[in-house]
Amino acid sequence: AFRFGRTAYAFQCHFEVSKDLATTWFDNWGHTVFKHLDEHRGNETLKRAREGIVQYSAAAAEFCRVVTQRWGDLVRRNRVARQGSRKRPGAAA
């Protein structure tokens, strides 16, 4: 993760991945694991991934919610600060 400026953040992950979407990915693309691992290790890897989604999906969704909320709050605060620092035409100096 990194920040650029005051409100631009980048994360190398997919916050949008829900338990259902991850399961769909495993079902549709899990076979690609076997291109890099033998059958036993591939099956174990997919099993651990599926178990991890079940175990951690609620915490991951909460993390995503908190990060998104805090980023939105930061953007709003900076927008208000920028607008407050601009002189409005006709406003008293």
PDB file of N, CA and C in Angstrom:
ATOM      1  N   ALA A   1       0.851  -1.178   0.000  1.00  0.00           N
ATOM      2  CA  ALA A   1       0.000   0.000   0.000  1.00  0.00           C
ATOM      3  C   ALA A   1       0.892   1.235   0.000  1.00  0.00           C
ATOM      4  N   PHE A   2       0.400   2.303  -0.611  1.00  0.00           N
ATOM      5  CA  PHE A   2       1.114   3.567  -0.545  1.00  0.00           C
ATOM      6  C   PHE A   2       0.136   4.715  -0.700  1.00  0.00           C
ATOM      7  N   ARG A   3       0.606   5.897  -0.323  1.00  0.00           N
ATOM      8  CA  ARG A   3      -0.204   7.105  -0.437  1.00  0.00           C
ATOM      9  C   ARG A   3       0.523   8.086  -1.338  1.00  0.00           C
ATOM     10  N   PHE A   4      -0.223   8.779  -2.161  1.00  0.00           N
ATOM     11  CA  PHE A   4       0.305   9.829  -3.019  1.00  0.00           C
ATOM     12  C   PHE A   4      -0.493  11.088  -2.705  1.00  0.00           C
ATOM     13  N   GLY A   5       0.167  12.096  -2.189  1.00  0.00           N
ATOM     14  CA  GLY A   5      -0.552  13.293  -1.790  1.00  0.00           C
ATOM     15  C   GLY A   5      -1.318  13.056  -0.510  1.00  0.00           C
ATOM     16  N   ARG A   6      -2.395  13.805  -0.335  1.00  0.00           N
ATOM     17  CA  ARG A   6      -3.150  13.716   0.913  1.00  0.00           C
ATOM     18  C   ARG A   6      -4.280  12.702   0.880  1.00  0.00           C
ATOM     19  N   THR A   7      -4.803  12.386  -0.304  1.00  0.00           N
ATOM     20  CA  THR A   7      -5.994  11.529  -0.338  1.00  0.00           C
ATOM     21  C   THR A   7      -5.950  10.406  -1.370  1.00  0.00           C
ATOM     22  N   ALA A   8      -4.852  10.223  -2.061  1.00  0.00           N
ATOM     23  CA  ALA A   8      -4.770   9.143  -3.053  1.00  0.00           C
ATOM     24  C   ALA A   8      -4.000   7.972  -2.449  1.00  0.00           C
ATOM     25  N   TYR A   9      -4.668   6.844  -2.327  1.00  0.00           N
ATOM     26  CA  TYR A   9      -4.077   5.639  -1.752  1.00  0.00           C
ATOM     27  C   TYR A   9      -4.133   4.515  -2.780  1.00  0.00           C
ATOM     28  N   ALA A  10      -3.167   3.620  -2.701  1.00  0.00           N
ATOM     29  CA  ALA A  10      -3.154   2.454  -3.583  1.00  0.00           C
ATOM     30  C   ALA A  10      -2.893   1.212  -2.744  1.00  0.00           C
ATOM     31  N   PHE A  11      -3.619   0.169  -3.045  1.00  0.00           N
ATOM     32  CA  PHE A  11      -3.460  -1.101  -2.358  1.00  0.00           C
ATOM     33  C   PHE A  11      -3.296  -2.192  -3.402  1.00  0.00           C
ATOM     34  N   GLN A  12      -2.393  -3.121  -3.146  1.00  0.00           N
ATOM     35  CA  GLN A  12      -2.216  -4.253  -4.044  1.00  0.00           C
ATOM     36  C   GLN A  12      -3.025  -5.428  -3.499  1.00  0.00           C
ATOM     37  N   CYS A  13      -4.316  -5.295  -3.593  1.00  0.00           N
ATOM     38  CA  CYS A  13      -5.228  -6.349  -3.163  1.00  0.00           C
ATOM     39  C   CYS A  13      -6.598  -6.034  -3.759  1.00  0.00           C
ATOM     40  N   HIS A  14      -7.538  -6.885  -3.516  1.00  0.00           N
ATOM     41  CA  HIS A  14      -8.879  -6.698  -4.057  1.00  0.00           C
ATOM     42  C   HIS A  14      -9.881  -6.624  -2.913  1.00  0.00           C
ATOM     43  N   PHE A  15     -10.211  -5.390  -2.506  1.00  0.00           N
ATOM     44  CA  PHE A  15     -11.189  -5.211  -1.435  1.00  0.00           C
ATOM     45  C   PHE A  15     -12.566  -5.726  -1.827  1.00  0.00           C
ATOM     46  N   GLU A  16     -12.845  -5.770  -3.096  1.00  0.00           N
ATOM     47  CA  GLU A  16     -14.189  -6.130  -3.551  1.00  0.00           C
ATOM     48  C   GLU A  16     -14.477  -7.627  -3.481  1.00  0.00           C
ATOM     49  N   VAL A  17     -13.477  -8.425  -3.146  1.00  0.00           N
ATOM     50  CA  VAL A  17     -13.671  -9.867  -3.165  1.00  0.00           C
ATOM     51  C   VAL A  17     -14.468 -10.320  -1.948  1.00  0.00           C
ATOM     52  N   SER A  18     -15.639 -10.803  -2.233  1.00  0.00           N
ATOM     53  CA  SER A  18     -16.506 -11.363  -1.192  1.00  0.00           C
ATOM     54  C   SER A  18     -16.243 -12.865  -1.095  1.00  0.00           C
ATOM     55  N   LYS A  19     -16.836 -13.476  -0.107  1.00  0.00           N
ATOM     56  CA  LYS A  19     -16.745 -14.930   0.044  1.00  0.00           C
ATOM     57  C   LYS A  19     -17.293 -15.624  -1.207  1.00  0.00           C
ATOM     58  N   ASP A  20     -18.423 -15.133  -1.714  1.00  0.00           N
ATOM     59  CA  ASP A  20     -19.029 -15.742  -2.905  1.00  0.00           C
ATOM     60  C   ASP A  20     -18.145 -15.578  -4.136  1.00  0.00           C
ATOM     61  N   LEU A  21     -17.561 -14.388  -4.312  1.00  0.00           N
ATOM     62  CA  LEU A  21     -16.705 -14.160  -5.480  1.00  0.00           C
ATOM     63  C   LEU A  21     -15.449 -15.025  -5.400  1.00  0.00           C
ATOM     64  N   ALA A  22     -14.838 -15.111  -4.227  1.00  0.00           N
ATOM     65  CA  ALA A  22     -13.654 -15.952  -4.079  1.00  0.00           C
ATOM     66  C   ALA A  22     -13.986 -17.411  -4.386  1.00  0.00           C
ATOM     67  N   THR A  23     -15.112 -17.871  -3.915  1.00  0.00           N
ATOM     68  CA  THR A  23     -15.532 -19.248  -4.188  1.00  0.00           C
ATOM     69  C   THR A  23     -15.708 -19.465  -5.688  1.00  0.00           C
ATOM     70  N   THR A  24     -16.285 -18.491  -6.355  1.00  0.00           N
ATOM     71  CA  THR A  24     -16.439 -18.574  -7.812  1.00  0.00           C
ATOM     72  C   THR A  24     -15.077 -18.633  -8.489  1.00  0.00           C
ATOM     73  N   TRP A  25     -14.140 -17.805  -8.030  1.00  0.00           N
ATOM     74  CA  TRP A  25     -12.783 -17.847  -8.599  1.00  0.00           C
ATOM     75  C   TRP A  25     -12.161 -19.222  -8.408  1.00  0.00           C
ATOM     76  N   PHE A  26     -12.278 -19.788  -7.207  1.00  0.00           N
ATOM     77  CA  PHE A  26     -11.711 -21.116  -6.966  1.00  0.00           C
ATOM     78  C   PHE A  26     -12.358 -22.148  -7.871  1.00  0.00           C
ATOM     79  N   ASP A  27     -13.685 -22.073  -8.009  1.00  0.00           N
ATOM     80  CA  ASP A  27     -14.403 -23.042  -8.839  1.00  0.00           C
ATOM     81  C   ASP A  27     -14.021 -22.918 -10.307  1.00  0.00           C
ATOM     82  N   ASN A  28     -13.888 -21.686 -10.797  1.00  0.00           N
ATOM     83  CA  ASN A  28     -13.635 -21.466 -12.221  1.00  0.00           C
ATOM     84  C   ASN A  28     -12.158 -21.475 -12.604  1.00  0.00           C
ATOM     85  N   TRP A  29     -11.284 -21.085 -11.679  1.00  0.00           N
ATOM     86  CA  TRP A  29      -9.874 -20.915 -12.021  1.00  0.00           C
ATOM     87  C   TRP A  29      -8.921 -21.723 -11.153  1.00  0.00           C
ATOM     88  N   GLY A  30      -9.453 -22.480 -10.222  1.00  0.00           N
ATOM     89  CA  GLY A  30      -8.598 -23.275  -9.344  1.00  0.00           C
ATOM     90  C   GLY A  30      -7.692 -24.236 -10.092  1.00  0.00           C
ATOM     91  N   HIS A  31      -8.152 -24.692 -11.236  1.00  0.00           N
ATOM     92  CA  HIS A  31      -7.345 -25.640 -12.018  1.00  0.00           C
ATOM     93  C   HIS A  31      -5.994 -25.061 -12.424  1.00  0.00           C
ATOM     94  N   THR A  32      -5.892 -23.735 -12.482  1.00  0.00           N
ATOM     95  CA  THR A  32      -4.618 -23.124 -12.887  1.00  0.00           C
ATOM     96  C   THR A  32      -3.528 -23.334 -11.840  1.00  0.00           C
ATOM     97  N   VAL A  33      -3.917 -23.593 -10.601  1.00  0.00           N
ATOM     98  CA  VAL A  33      -2.944 -23.868  -9.542  1.00  0.00           C
ATOM     99  C   VAL A  33      -2.112 -25.092  -9.907  1.00  0.00           C
ATOM    100  N   PHE A  34      -2.729 -26.037 -10.574  1.00  0.00           N
ATOM    101  CA  PHE A  34      -2.054 -27.285 -10.896  1.00  0.00           C
ATOM    102  C   PHE A  34      -1.000 -27.129 -11.988  1.00  0.00           C
ATOM    103  N   LYS A  35      -0.986 -25.988 -12.652  1.00  0.00           N
ATOM    104  CA  LYS A  35       0.077 -25.727 -13.626  1.00  0.00           C
ATOM    105  C   LYS A  35       1.410 -25.499 -12.919  1.00  0.00           C
ATOM    106  N   HIS A  36       1.335 -25.098 -11.649  1.00  0.00           N
ATOM    107  CA  HIS A  36       2.547 -24.766 -10.890  1.00  0.00           C
ATOM    108  C   HIS A  36       2.838 -25.745  -9.760  1.00  0.00           C
ATOM    109  N   LEU A  37       1.836 -26.498  -9.363  1.00  0.00           N
ATOM    110  CA  LEU A  37       1.991 -27.427  -8.245  1.00  0.00           C
ATOM    111  C   LEU A  37       1.534 -28.822  -8.666  1.00  0.00           C
ATOM    112  N   ASP A  38       2.098 -29.836  -8.035  1.00  0.00           N
ATOM    113  CA  ASP A  38       1.612 -31.190  -8.307  1.00  0.00           C
ATOM    114  C   ASP A  38       0.207 -31.336  -7.733  1.00  0.00           C
ATOM    115  N   GLU A  39      -0.439 -32.440  -8.012  1.00  0.00           N
ATOM    116  CA  GLU A  39      -1.838 -32.615  -7.627  1.00  0.00           C
ATOM    117  C   GLU A  39      -2.045 -32.507  -6.112  1.00  0.00           C
ATOM    118  N   HIS A  40      -1.188 -33.163  -5.360  1.00  0.00           N
ATOM    119  CA  HIS A  40      -1.340 -33.136  -3.897  1.00  0.00           C
ATOM    120  C   HIS A  40      -1.184 -31.710  -3.359  1.00  0.00           C
ATOM    121  N   ARG A  41      -0.126 -31.023  -3.732  1.00  0.00           N
ATOM    122  CA  ARG A  41       0.101 -29.655  -3.238  1.00  0.00           C
ATOM    123  C   ARG A  41      -0.955 -28.699  -3.775  1.00  0.00           C
ATOM    124  N   GLY A  42      -1.397 -28.906  -4.995  1.00  0.00           N
ATOM    125  CA  GLY A  42      -2.460 -28.077  -5.556  1.00  0.00           C
ATOM    126  C   GLY A  42      -3.753 -28.224  -4.783  1.00  0.00           C
ATOM    127  N   ASN A  43      -4.123 -29.468  -4.486  1.00  0.00           N
ATOM    128  CA  ASN A  43      -5.342 -29.706  -3.709  1.00  0.00           C
ATOM    129  C   ASN A  43      -5.231 -29.113  -2.309  1.00  0.00           C
ATOM    130  N   GLU A  44      -4.076 -29.264  -1.674  1.00  0.00           N
ATOM    131  CA  GLU A  44      -3.867 -28.702  -0.336  1.00  0.00           C
ATOM    132  C   GLU A  44      -3.940 -27.169  -0.368  1.00  0.00           C
ATOM    133  N   THR A  45      -3.354 -26.574  -1.388  1.00  0.00           N
ATOM    134  CA  THR A  45      -3.377 -25.113  -1.523  1.00  0.00           C
ATOM    135  C   THR A  45      -4.803 -24.601  -1.687  1.00  0.00           C
ATOM    136  N   LEU A  46      -5.566 -25.239  -2.550  1.00  0.00           N
ATOM    137  CA  LEU A  46      -6.957 -24.829  -2.758  1.00  0.00           C
ATOM    138  C   LEU A  46      -7.796 -25.062  -1.507  1.00  0.00           C
ATOM    139  N   LYS A  47      -7.538 -26.153  -0.818  1.00  0.00           N
ATOM    140  CA  LYS A  47      -8.265 -26.443   0.428  1.00  0.00           C
ATOM    141  C   LYS A  47      -7.985 -25.346   1.458  1.00  0.00           C
ATOM    142  N   ARG A  48      -6.707 -24.982   1.637  1.00  0.00           N
ATOM    143  CA  ARG A  48      -6.363 -23.923   2.593  1.00  0.00           C
ATOM    144  C   ARG A  48      -6.968 -22.590   2.181  1.00  0.00           C
ATOM    145  N   ALA A  49      -6.974 -22.303   0.890  1.00  0.00           N
ATOM    146  CA  ALA A  49      -7.557 -21.048   0.410  1.00  0.00           C
ATOM    147  C   ALA A  49      -9.057 -20.999   0.693  1.00  0.00           C
ATOM    148  N   ARG A  50      -9.740 -22.079   0.419  1.00  0.00           N
ATOM    149  CA  ARG A  50     -11.186 -22.131   0.689  1.00  0.00           C
ATOM    150  C   ARG A  50     -11.469 -22.001   2.191  1.00  0.00           C
ATOM    151  N   GLU A  51     -10.678 -22.679   3.002  1.00  0.00           N
ATOM    152  CA  GLU A  51     -10.844 -22.570   4.455  1.00  0.00           C
ATOM    153  C   GLU A  51     -10.551 -21.147   4.937  1.00  0.00           C
ATOM    154  N   GLY A  52      -9.545 -20.528   4.350  1.00  0.00           N
ATOM    155  CA  GLY A  52      -9.194 -19.159   4.720  1.00  0.00           C
ATOM    156  C   GLY A  52     -10.301 -18.177   4.395  1.00  0.00           C
ATOM    157  N   ILE A  53     -10.946 -18.367   3.259  1.00  0.00           N
ATOM    158  CA  ILE A  53     -12.066 -17.495   2.892  1.00  0.00           C
ATOM    159  C   ILE A  53     -13.189 -17.627   3.910  1.00  0.00           C
ATOM    160  N   VAL A  54     -13.502 -18.848   4.300  1.00  0.00           N
ATOM    161  CA  VAL A  54     -14.554 -19.056   5.292  1.00  0.00           C
ATOM    162  C   VAL A  54     -14.153 -18.411   6.619  1.00  0.00           C
ATOM    163  N   GLN A  55     -12.917 -18.641   7.025  1.00  0.00           N
ATOM    164  CA  GLN A  55     -12.459 -18.158   8.325  1.00  0.00           C
ATOM    165  C   GLN A  55     -12.304 -16.639   8.369  1.00  0.00           C
ATOM    166  N   TYR A  56     -11.815 -16.029   7.304  1.00  0.00           N
ATOM    167  CA  TYR A  56     -11.427 -14.622   7.361  1.00  0.00           C
ATOM    168  C   TYR A  56     -12.316 -13.663   6.577  1.00  0.00           C
ATOM    169  N   SER A  57     -13.324 -14.149   5.882  1.00  0.00           N
ATOM    170  CA  SER A  57     -14.101 -13.260   5.014  1.00  0.00           C
ATOM    171  C   SER A  57     -14.817 -12.160   5.796  1.00  0.00           C
ATOM    172  N   ALA A  58     -15.350 -12.454   6.957  1.00  0.00           N
ATOM    173  CA  ALA A  58     -16.036 -11.413   7.737  1.00  0.00           C
ATOM    174  C   ALA A  58     -15.051 -10.345   8.193  1.00  0.00           C
ATOM    175  N   ALA A  59     -13.888 -10.759   8.676  1.00  0.00           N
ATOM    176  CA  ALA A  59     -12.877  -9.790   9.108  1.00  0.00           C
ATOM    177  C   ALA A  59     -12.360  -8.983   7.922  1.00  0.00           C
ATOM    178  N   ALA A  60     -12.200  -9.622   6.771  1.00  0.00           N
ATOM    179  CA  ALA A  60     -11.737  -8.918   5.581  1.00  0.00           C
ATOM    180  C   ALA A  60     -12.764  -7.879   5.136  1.00  0.00           C
ATOM    181  N   ALA A  61     -14.033  -8.230   5.181  1.00  0.00           N
ATOM    182  CA  ALA A  61     -15.093  -7.280   4.808  1.00  0.00           C
ATOM    183  C   ALA A  61     -15.110  -6.096   5.773  1.00  0.00           C
ATOM    184  N   GLU A  62     -14.916  -6.357   7.059  1.00  0.00           N
ATOM    185  CA  GLU A  62     -14.880  -5.275   8.045  1.00  0.00           C
ATOM    186  C   GLU A  62     -13.671  -4.372   7.812  1.00  0.00           C
ATOM    187  N   PHE A  63     -12.519  -4.963   7.523  1.00  0.00           N
ATOM    188  CA  PHE A  63     -11.326  -4.180   7.209  1.00  0.00           C
ATOM    189  C   PHE A  63     -11.585  -3.274   6.007  1.00  0.00           C
ATOM    190  N   CYS A  64     -12.191  -3.840   4.980  1.00  0.00           N
ATOM    191  CA  CYS A  64     -12.520  -3.058   3.779  1.00  0.00           C
ATOM    192  C   CYS A  64     -13.458  -1.915   4.130  1.00  0.00           C
ATOM    193  N   ARG A  65     -14.466  -2.182   4.928  1.00  0.00           N
ATOM    194  CA  ARG A  65     -15.419  -1.140   5.321  1.00  0.00           C
ATOM    195  C   ARG A  65     -14.716  -0.016   6.079  1.00  0.00           C
ATOM    196  N   VAL A  66     -13.851  -0.359   7.019  1.00  0.00           N
ATOM    197  CA  VAL A  66     -13.145   0.652   7.817  1.00  0.00           C
ATOM    198  C   VAL A  66     -12.215   1.486   6.942  1.00  0.00           C
ATOM    199  N   VAL A  67     -11.429   0.836   6.092  1.00  0.00           N
ATOM    200  CA  VAL A  67     -10.506   1.567   5.221  1.00  0.00           C
ATOM    201  C   VAL A  67     -11.281   2.501   4.293  1.00  0.00           C
ATOM    202  N   THR A  68     -12.341   1.994   3.700  1.00  0.00           N
ATOM    203  CA  THR A  68     -13.141   2.797   2.779  1.00  0.00           C
ATOM    204  C   THR A  68     -13.785   3.975   3.498  1.00  0.00           C
ATOM    205  N   GLN A  69     -14.334   3.741   4.672  1.00  0.00           N
ATOM    206  CA  GLN A  69     -14.965   4.816   5.449  1.00  0.00           C
ATOM    207  C   GLN A  69     -13.946   5.878   5.835  1.00  0.00           C
ATOM    208  N   ARG A  70     -12.798   5.457   6.312  1.00  0.00           N
ATOM    209  CA  ARG A  70     -11.768   6.421   6.724  1.00  0.00           C
ATOM    210  C   ARG A  70     -11.249   7.222   5.541  1.00  0.00           C
ATOM    211  N   TRP A  71     -11.090   6.562   4.389  1.00  0.00           N
ATOM    212  CA  TRP A  71     -10.648   7.278   3.203  1.00  0.00           C
ATOM    213  C   TRP A  71     -11.704   8.304   2.784  1.00  0.00           C
ATOM    214  N   GLY A  72     -12.964   7.902   2.804  1.00  0.00           N
ATOM    215  CA  GLY A  72     -14.040   8.835   2.461  1.00  0.00           C
ATOM    216  C   GLY A  72     -14.066  10.020   3.412  1.00  0.00           C
ATOM    217  N   ASP A  73     -13.885   9.774   4.704  1.00  0.00           N
ATOM    218  CA  ASP A  73     -13.830  10.872   5.676  1.00  0.00           C
ATOM    219  C   ASP A  73     -12.664  11.807   5.380  1.00  0.00           C
ATOM    220  N   LEU A  74     -11.515  11.246   5.047  1.00  0.00           N
ATOM    221  CA  LEU A  74     -10.334  12.049   4.725  1.00  0.00           C
ATOM    222  C   LEU A  74     -10.578  12.921   3.498  1.00  0.00           C
ATOM    223  N   VAL A  75     -11.178  12.347   2.475  1.00  0.00           N
ATOM    224  CA  VAL A  75     -11.485  13.110   1.255  1.00  0.00           C
ATOM    225  C   VAL A  75     -12.447  14.249   1.572  1.00  0.00           C
ATOM    226  N   ARG A  76     -13.494  13.968   2.346  1.00  0.00           N
ATOM    227  CA  ARG A  76     -14.457  15.016   2.699  1.00  0.00           C
ATOM    228  C   ARG A  76     -13.796  16.135   3.509  1.00  0.00           C
ATOM    229  N   ARG A  77     -12.973  15.770   4.487  1.00  0.00           N
ATOM    230  CA  ARG A  77     -12.300  16.796   5.301  1.00  0.00           C
ATOM    231  C   ARG A  77     -11.396  17.670   4.441  1.00  0.00           C
ATOM    232  N   ASN A  78     -10.662  17.063   3.518  1.00  0.00           N
ATOM    233  CA  ASN A  78      -9.776  17.836   2.655  1.00  0.00           C
ATOM    234  C   ASN A  78     -10.564  18.710   1.687  1.00  0.00           C
ATOM    235  N   ARG A  79     -11.699  18.224   1.207  1.00  0.00           N
ATOM    236  CA  ARG A  79     -12.535  19.023   0.311  1.00  0.00           C
ATOM    237  C   ARG A  79     -13.057  20.251   1.058  1.00  0.00           C
ATOM    238  N   VAL A  80     -13.546  20.044   2.260  1.00  0.00           N
ATOM    239  CA  VAL A  80     -14.056  21.151   3.066  1.00  0.00           C
ATOM    240  C   VAL A  80     -12.931  22.137   3.364  1.00  0.00           C
ATOM    241  N   ALA A  81     -11.748  21.634   3.702  1.00  0.00           N
ATOM    242  CA  ALA A  81     -10.607  22.511   3.998  1.00  0.00           C
ATOM    243  C   ALA A  81     -10.222  23.334   2.765  1.00  0.00           C
ATOM    244  N   ARG A  82     -10.222  22.702   1.597  1.00  0.00           N
ATOM    245  CA  ARG A  82      -9.887  23.440   0.359  1.00  0.00           C
ATOM    246  C   ARG A  82     -10.932  24.494   0.060  1.00  0.00           C
ATOM    247  N   GLN A  83     -12.192  24.134   0.207  1.00  0.00           N
ATOM    248  CA  GLN A  83     -13.260  25.089  -0.074  1.00  0.00           C
ATOM    249  C   GLN A  83     -13.237  26.239   0.918  1.00  0.00           C
ATOM    250  N   GLY A  84     -12.918  25.963   2.162  1.00  0.00           N
ATOM    251  CA  GLY A  84     -12.858  26.999   3.182  1.00  0.00           C
ATOM    252  C   GLY A  84     -11.696  27.944   2.988  1.00  0.00           C
ATOM    253  N   SER A  85     -10.643  27.486   2.331  1.00  0.00           N
ATOM    254  CA  SER A  85      -9.470  28.337   2.145  1.00  0.00           C
ATOM    255  C   SER A  85      -9.569  29.218   0.900  1.00  0.00           C
ATOM    256  N   ARG A  86     -10.554  28.977   0.065  1.00  0.00           N
ATOM    257  CA  ARG A  86     -10.736  29.801  -1.132  1.00  0.00           C
ATOM    258  C   ARG A  86     -11.544  31.044  -0.771  1.00  0.00           C
ATOM    259  N   LYS A  87     -11.155  32.160  -1.357  1.00  0.00           N
ATOM    260  CA  LYS A  87     -11.940  33.382  -1.162  1.00  0.00           C
ATOM    261  C   LYS A  87     -13.126  33.320  -2.106  1.00  0.00           C
ATOM    262  N   ARG A  88     -14.276  33.630  -1.567  1.00  0.00           N
ATOM    263  CA  ARG A  88     -15.483  33.662  -2.393  1.00  0.00           C
ATOM    264  C   ARG A  88     -15.658  35.057  -2.975  1.00  0.00           C
ATOM    265  N   PRO A  89     -16.060  35.139  -4.239  1.00  0.00           N
ATOM    266  CA  PRO A  89     -16.299  36.468  -4.834  1.00  0.00           C
ATOM    267  C   PRO A  89     -17.318  37.236  -4.017  1.00  0.00           C
ATOM    268  N   GLY A  90     -17.010  38.468  -3.693  1.00  0.00           N
ATOM    269  CA  GLY A  90     -17.942  39.319  -2.951  1.00  0.00           C
ATOM    270  C   GLY A  90     -17.867  39.127  -1.455  1.00  0.00           C
ATOM    271  N   ALA A  91     -17.078  38.178  -0.989  1.00  0.00           N
ATOM    272  CA  ALA A  91     -16.969  37.953   0.459  1.00  0.00           C
ATOM    273  C   ALA A  91     -16.040  38.979   1.057  1.00  0.00           C
ATOM    274  N   ALA A  92     -16.319  39.344   2.285  1.00  0.00           N
ATOM    275  CA  ALA A  92     -15.473  40.318   2.976  1.00  0.00           C
ATOM    276  C   ALA A  92     -14.114  39.716   3.231  1.00  0.00           C
ATOM    277  N   ALA A  93     -13.073  40.514   3.078  1.00  0.00           N
ATOM    278  CA  ALA A  93     -11.715  40.038   3.262  1.00  0.00           C
ATOM    279  C   ALA A  93     -11.334  39.995   4.720  1.00  0.00           C
TER     280      ALA A  93
END
